Coordinates of C-alpha atoms and ligand atoms in Angstrom, one line a residue:
M1 CA 137.3 198.7 91.6
K2 CA 140.4 196.5 91.1
V3 CA 141.1 195.1 87.6
T4 CA 143.8 192.6 86.7
V5 CA 145.1 192.2 83.2
V6 CA 147.2 189.0 82.6
G7 CA 149.6 189.4 79.7
A8 CA 151.5 192.7 79.4
G9 CA 151.9 192.3 75.7
A10 CA 150.4 194.3 72.9
V11 CA 146.7 193.7 73.8
G12 CA 147.2 193.6 77.6
A13 CA 149.1 196.9 77.7
S14 CA 146.6 198.6 75.3
C15 CA 143.7 197.4 77.4
A16 CA 145.3 198.7 80.7
E17 CA 146.0 202.0 79.0
Y18 CA 142.4 202.5 77.8
I19 CA 141.0 201.5 81.2
A20 CA 143.3 204.0 82.9
I21 CA 142.5 206.8 80.5
K22 CA 138.8 206.3 81.1
D23 CA 139.6 206.7 84.8
F24 CA 136.8 204.6 86.4
A25 CA 139.0 201.9 88.1
S26 CA 141.0 202.6 91.3
E27 CA 143.6 200.0 90.5
V28 CA 144.9 198.0 87.5
V29 CA 147.4 195.2 88.1
I30 CA 149.3 193.9 85.0
L31 CA 150.8 190.5 85.3
D32 CA 153.2 188.7 82.9
I33 CA 155.4 185.7 83.0
K34 CA 158.3 187.6 81.5
E35 CA 160.6 188.9 84.2
G36 CA 160.2 192.7 84.8
F37 CA 158.0 193.2 81.7
A38 CA 154.7 194.0 83.4
E39 CA 156.5 196.2 86.0
G40 CA 158.1 198.1 83.1
K41 CA 154.8 198.5 81.2
A42 CA 153.1 199.6 84.4
M43 CA 155.8 202.2 85.2
D44 CA 155.7 203.6 81.6
L45 CA 151.9 203.8 81.8
M46 CA 152.0 205.5 85.2
Q47 CA 154.3 208.1 83.8
T48 CA 151.4 209.1 81.4
A49 CA 149.1 209.7 84.3
S50 CA 149.8 213.4 84.7
L51 CA 149.8 213.8 80.9
N52 CA 146.5 212.0 80.4
S53 CA 144.9 213.1 83.6
F54 CA 144.0 209.8 85.3
D55 CA 144.2 208.7 88.9
T56 CA 144.0 204.9 88.3
K57 CA 147.0 203.2 90.0
I58 CA 148.8 200.8 87.7
T59 CA 151.2 198.2 89.1
G60 CA 153.1 195.3 87.5
S61 CA 153.8 191.8 88.7
T62 CA 156.1 189.1 87.4
N63 CA 153.8 186.0 87.8
D64 CA 153.0 186.9 91.5
Y65 CA 149.3 186.3 91.7
S66 CA 149.1 187.5 95.4
K67 CA 149.3 191.0 93.8
T68 CA 146.1 190.3 91.9
A69 CA 144.1 189.3 95.1
D70 CA 140.5 190.4 95.3
S71 CA 140.3 191.7 91.8
D72 CA 136.7 192.5 90.7
I73 CA 137.5 191.8 87.1
C74 CA 140.3 189.8 85.5
V75 CA 141.2 190.0 81.8
I76 CA 143.2 187.2 80.2
T77 CA 145.3 188.3 77.3
S78 CA 148.2 185.9 77.9
G79 CA 149.2 183.6 75.1
I80 CA 150.7 183.8 71.6
P81 CA 149.2 185.9 68.8
R82 CA 149.0 184.6 65.2
K83 CA 151.4 185.5 62.4
P84 CA 150.4 186.3 58.8
G85 CA 148.8 183.3 57.1
M86 CA 147.7 181.6 60.3
T87 CA 144.2 181.2 61.7
R88 CA 143.3 181.9 65.3
E89 CA 142.4 178.2 65.7
E90 CA 146.1 177.2 65.1
L91 CA 146.9 178.9 68.5
I92 CA 145.0 176.4 70.5
G93 CA 148.0 174.1 71.2
I94 CA 149.9 176.7 73.2
N95 CA 147.2 179.0 74.4
A96 CA 144.9 176.3 76.0
G97 CA 147.5 175.4 78.5
I98 CA 148.3 179.0 79.3
V99 CA 144.6 180.0 79.7
K100 CA 143.9 177.0 81.9
T101 CA 146.8 177.7 84.3
V102 CA 146.2 181.5 84.4
S103 CA 142.4 181.2 85.1
A104 CA 143.0 178.8 88.0
S105 CA 145.7 181.1 89.5
L106 CA 143.4 184.1 89.2
I107 CA 140.5 182.4 90.8
A108 CA 142.7 181.1 93.7
H109 CA 143.3 184.7 94.7
S110 CA 140.0 186.3 93.6
P111 CA 137.3 183.7 94.0
N112 CA 134.5 186.3 93.3
T113 CA 136.0 187.7 90.1
I114 CA 134.5 188.2 86.7
I115 CA 136.8 186.8 83.9
I116 CA 137.1 188.3 80.5
V117 CA 138.8 186.0 78.0
V118 CA 140.7 187.5 75.1
S119 CA 143.3 184.9 74.2
N120 CA 142.6 183.1 70.9
P121 CA 140.9 181.0 69.7
M122 CA 138.7 183.1 72.0
D123 CA 135.4 181.2 71.9
T124 CA 137.1 177.9 72.7
M125 CA 139.3 179.5 75.4
T126 CA 136.1 180.9 77.0
Y127 CA 134.5 177.4 76.9
L128 CA 137.7 176.0 78.4
V129 CA 137.4 178.4 81.3
H130 CA 133.8 177.2 81.8
K131 CA 134.9 173.6 81.7
T132 CA 137.8 173.9 84.1
T133 CA 136.9 176.6 86.7
G134 CA 133.3 175.9 87.5
L135 CA 132.6 179.7 87.8
P136 CA 128.9 180.6 87.1
K137 CA 128.3 181.4 83.5
N138 CA 127.5 185.1 84.1
R139 CA 131.1 185.6 85.4
I140 CA 132.9 184.2 82.2
I141 CA 132.8 186.5 79.2
G142 CA 134.6 186.2 75.9
M143 CA 135.6 189.4 74.1
G144 CA 135.3 189.2 70.3
G145 CA 132.0 190.6 69.1
A146 CA 132.6 194.1 70.5
L147 CA 135.8 194.3 68.4
D148 CA 134.2 192.7 65.3
S149 CA 131.3 195.2 65.6
A150 CA 133.7 198.1 65.8
R151 CA 135.3 196.8 62.6
F152 CA 131.9 196.3 61.0
K153 CA 131.0 200.0 61.8
Y154 CA 134.3 201.1 60.3
R155 CA 133.6 199.2 57.1
L156 CA 130.0 200.4 56.9
A157 CA 131.1 204.0 57.4
E158 CA 133.7 203.6 54.6
A159 CA 131.1 202.2 52.3
L160 CA 128.6 204.9 53.2
N161 CA 131.2 207.7 53.1
A162 CA 129.8 208.6 56.5
P163 CA 131.3 209.4 59.9
I164 CA 131.5 206.3 62.1
S165 CA 129.3 208.1 64.7
D166 CA 126.4 208.0 62.2
V167 CA 126.6 204.2 62.0
D168 CA 125.4 201.3 64.2
G169 CA 125.7 197.6 63.7
M170 CA 126.5 194.3 65.4
V171 CA 128.5 191.2 64.6
I172 CA 127.5 187.9 66.3
G173 CA 128.8 184.3 65.9
G174 CA 132.2 182.9 66.4
H175 CA 135.3 185.2 66.5
S176 CA 136.9 183.6 63.5
D177 CA 137.7 184.5 59.9
K178 CA 134.8 182.3 58.7
G179 CA 132.5 182.3 61.7
M180 CA 131.5 185.9 62.2
V181 CA 127.9 186.9 61.4
P182 CA 127.7 190.6 60.6
L183 CA 124.0 191.6 60.9
T184 CA 123.8 193.7 57.8
A185 CA 120.0 193.7 57.7
H186 CA 119.9 195.3 61.1
A187 CA 122.7 197.9 60.6
T188 CA 121.6 201.5 60.5
R189 CA 122.7 205.0 59.6
N190 CA 120.9 207.4 62.0
S191 CA 118.2 204.8 62.4
I192 CA 117.7 204.2 58.7
K193 CA 118.6 200.7 57.6
V194 CA 121.9 200.7 55.6
T195 CA 120.2 198.5 53.0
E196 CA 118.4 201.7 51.9
F197 CA 121.8 203.1 50.9
L198 CA 124.1 200.2 49.9
S199 CA 123.7 197.6 47.2
K200 CA 123.6 193.9 48.0
E201 CA 127.1 193.6 46.4
R202 CA 128.6 196.4 48.4
L203 CA 127.1 195.0 51.7
E204 CA 128.6 191.6 50.8
Q205 CA 132.0 193.3 50.5
V206 CA 131.5 195.0 53.9
T207 CA 130.6 191.6 55.4
E208 CA 133.7 189.9 53.9
D209 CA 136.1 192.8 54.9
T210 CA 134.6 192.6 58.5
K211 CA 135.1 188.9 58.8
V212 CA 138.8 189.0 57.8
G213 CA 139.4 192.2 59.8
G214 CA 141.9 190.6 62.1
A215 CA 143.7 188.7 59.3
T216 CA 144.0 191.9 57.3
L217 CA 145.7 193.7 60.2
T218 CA 147.9 190.7 60.9
K219 CA 149.2 190.7 57.4
L220 CA 149.9 194.5 57.6
L221 CA 151.5 194.4 61.1
G222 CA 153.2 191.0 61.1
T223 CA 151.3 190.2 64.3
S224 CA 147.7 190.7 65.3
A225 CA 146.1 194.0 66.2
W226 CA 146.0 195.7 69.7
Y227 CA 144.5 199.2 69.7
A228 CA 140.9 198.2 68.8
P229 CA 141.1 195.0 70.8
G230 CA 142.4 196.9 73.9
A231 CA 139.6 199.5 73.5
A232 CA 137.0 196.9 73.1
V233 CA 138.1 195.1 76.3
S234 CA 138.1 198.4 78.2
G235 CA 134.5 199.0 77.0
L236 CA 133.4 195.7 78.5
V237 CA 135.3 196.3 81.8
Q238 CA 133.7 199.8 82.1
A239 CA 130.2 198.4 81.5
I240 CA 130.7 195.9 84.3
A241 CA 132.6 198.3 86.7
C242 CA 130.1 201.1 86.3
D243 CA 127.0 198.7 86.1
Q244 CA 126.0 200.3 82.8
K245 CA 123.6 197.6 81.6
K246 CA 125.1 198.1 78.1
M247 CA 124.5 195.7 75.3
F248 CA 127.5 194.1 73.6
P249 CA 127.9 190.9 71.6
C250 CA 130.0 188.6 73.8
S251 CA 131.0 185.0 73.8
T252 CA 128.9 183.2 76.5
L253 CA 127.8 179.7 77.3
L254 CA 124.5 179.0 75.5
E255 CA 122.0 176.6 76.9
G256 CA 119.3 176.6 74.2
E257 CA 119.4 180.2 73.3
Y258 CA 119.5 180.7 69.5
G259 CA 118.9 176.9 69.3
L260 CA 122.5 176.2 70.4
N261 CA 123.9 174.3 73.3
D262 CA 127.1 173.4 75.1
L263 CA 129.4 176.0 73.4
C264 CA 130.5 179.6 73.9
I265 CA 129.8 181.9 71.0
G266 CA 129.0 185.6 70.4
V267 CA 125.5 186.8 71.0
P268 CA 124.1 190.1 72.4
V269 CA 124.2 190.3 76.2
I270 CA 123.6 192.9 78.8
L271 CA 126.7 193.7 80.9
G272 CA 126.4 195.1 84.4
K273 CA 127.9 194.6 87.9
N274 CA 127.1 190.9 87.8
G275 CA 128.9 190.4 84.5
I276 CA 126.5 188.9 81.9
E277 CA 123.1 189.9 83.4
S278 CA 121.1 188.5 80.5
I279 CA 121.4 187.1 77.0
V280 CA 119.3 189.0 74.5
E281 CA 117.6 186.8 71.9
I282 CA 116.8 188.7 68.8
K283 CA 114.8 187.4 65.8
L284 CA 117.1 186.2 63.1
S285 CA 116.2 185.6 59.4
D286 CA 116.5 182.1 58.1
A287 CA 119.8 183.1 56.4
E288 CA 121.2 184.5 59.6
K289 CA 120.1 181.4 61.5
A290 CA 121.9 179.2 59.0
H291 CA 125.1 181.4 59.3
M292 CA 124.9 181.0 63.1
Q293 CA 124.5 177.2 62.9
E294 CA 127.5 177.0 60.5
S295 CA 129.5 179.3 62.8
A296 CA 128.6 177.1 65.8
K297 CA 129.7 174.0 63.9
G298 CA 133.2 175.6 63.5
V299 CA 133.5 176.6 67.2
K300 CA 132.4 173.1 68.3
A301 CA 135.0 171.5 66.0
T302 CA 137.7 173.6 67.7
N303 CA 136.3 172.8 71.1
G304 CA 136.7 169.2 70.2
L305 CA 140.5 169.7 70.1
L306 CA 140.6 170.6 73.8
E307 CA 141.9 167.9 76.1
L308 CA 139.2 168.2 78.8
Ligands
NAI1 N1 139.6 188.1 71.3 C1 140.1 189.1 70.5 O1 139.3 189.8 70.0 C2 141.6 189.3 70.4 C3 142.4 188.3 70.8 N2 143.8 188.5 70.7 C4 144.6 187.4 71.3 O2 145.2 187.9 72.5 C5 146.4 187.2 72.8 C6 147.5 188.2 73.1 O3 147.9 188.9 72.0 P1 149.1 190.0 72.0 O4 149.0 190.8 73.2 O5 149.2 190.6 70.7 O6 150.4 189.0 72.2 P2 151.8 189.4 72.9 O7 152.7 188.4 72.5 O8 152.1 190.8 72.6 O9 151.5 189.3 74.4 C7 151.2 188.2 75.1 C8 151.8 188.2 76.5 O10 151.4 187.1 77.2 C9 152.5 186.7 78.1 N3 152.3 185.4 78.6 C10 152.5 184.2 77.9 N4 152.3 183.2 78.8 C11 151.9 183.7 80.0 C12 151.5 183.1 81.2 N5 151.5 181.8 81.4 N6 151.3 184.0 82.2 C13 151.3 185.3 82.0 N7 151.7 185.9 80.9 C14 152.0 185.1 79.9 C15 153.7 186.9 77.2 O11 154.9 187.0 78.0 C16 153.4 188.2 76.4 O12 153.9 189.3 77.1 C17 146.7 186.3 71.6 O13 146.2 185.0 71.8 C18 145.8 187.0 70.5 O14 145.5 186.1 69.5 C19 144.3 189.6 70.1 C20 143.5 190.6 69.6 C21 142.1 190.5 69.7
OAA2 O1 143.3 188.5 64.4 C1 143.8 188.0 65.4 O2 144.4 186.9 65.4 C2 143.6 188.7 66.7 C3 142.1 189.0 66.8 O3 141.4 188.1 67.3 C4 141.6 190.2 66.2 O4 142.3 191.2 66.0 O5 140.4 190.1 65.8

């Protein structure tokens, strides 16, 4: 199993590290445009192999895509992150060009690959990969919901004063400050709905804190987060590499599901060796449906800025 990670920055390196530590891939190639940067990150990570007990071989490449040839899975993290006060959507001007070039170069060397898009604005970058590469939809996956759900569980555990392992919950919708749809009515603590334990007001606070999770960290860090994003990507990569048939909310092209068409947005999917093996349609309340429609409107507005 060969995995390429484009972008050796904060998220790319974190993602490569988590993939290596989980020890399911034979090879991880990190590629960056900055001279020597990916090689340096790869060497530093390889020097953790004996300490962290993994056998995954990590190599780096300065923009040489021949090194990525025949990758089973490619992760795109290249592009600029936001700074405090910015939205993810403001990154489109620079990141669209990068994602378009990078995805074409990856496919030229790995025509059968599955692509995981991380660069922001992620739902629109995932749509761009659809529009420009012609890959089948099961092989283009946007990562956002897995991270947003992890943040949702963190906030739920905080509100419940419970360990995170007691809590389950999912966030669907667009990966944006306003577009996320945390499914509070479906969230549970040990199979009991959290609505049994938390007031409507406290759950509204959990929802709000979840939606601005990325912005909160960006304000604290001066740039956007990387540990949880890297871990979330590694979870998707592992589900595909190990054919786990796990359910994650991922950004995928919708063709009528959830009453939506011609956009990529976060919905629950099953991940296995073919990438997105199916889209799971769950019953939403009228309020949740309305939030999804509103979220889709936002994603479509950003898609409208693409020069296709
Ligand atoms: N979807 C999600 O949930 C998340 C998305 N992100 C996004 O991921 C992206 C990366 O974030 P960070 O790693 O923090 O940024 P970073 O600045 O630390 O790393 C980005 C790397 O991309 C490289 N790069 C730029 N153009 C390139 C090209 N054409 N080819 C190859 N490499 C290129 C840069 O040299 C840099 O090393 C940002 O767009 C950020 O908004 C970040 C966290 C979560
Ligand atoms: O907040 C950002 O810009 C990066 C990101 O997507 C996240 O951490 O959720």
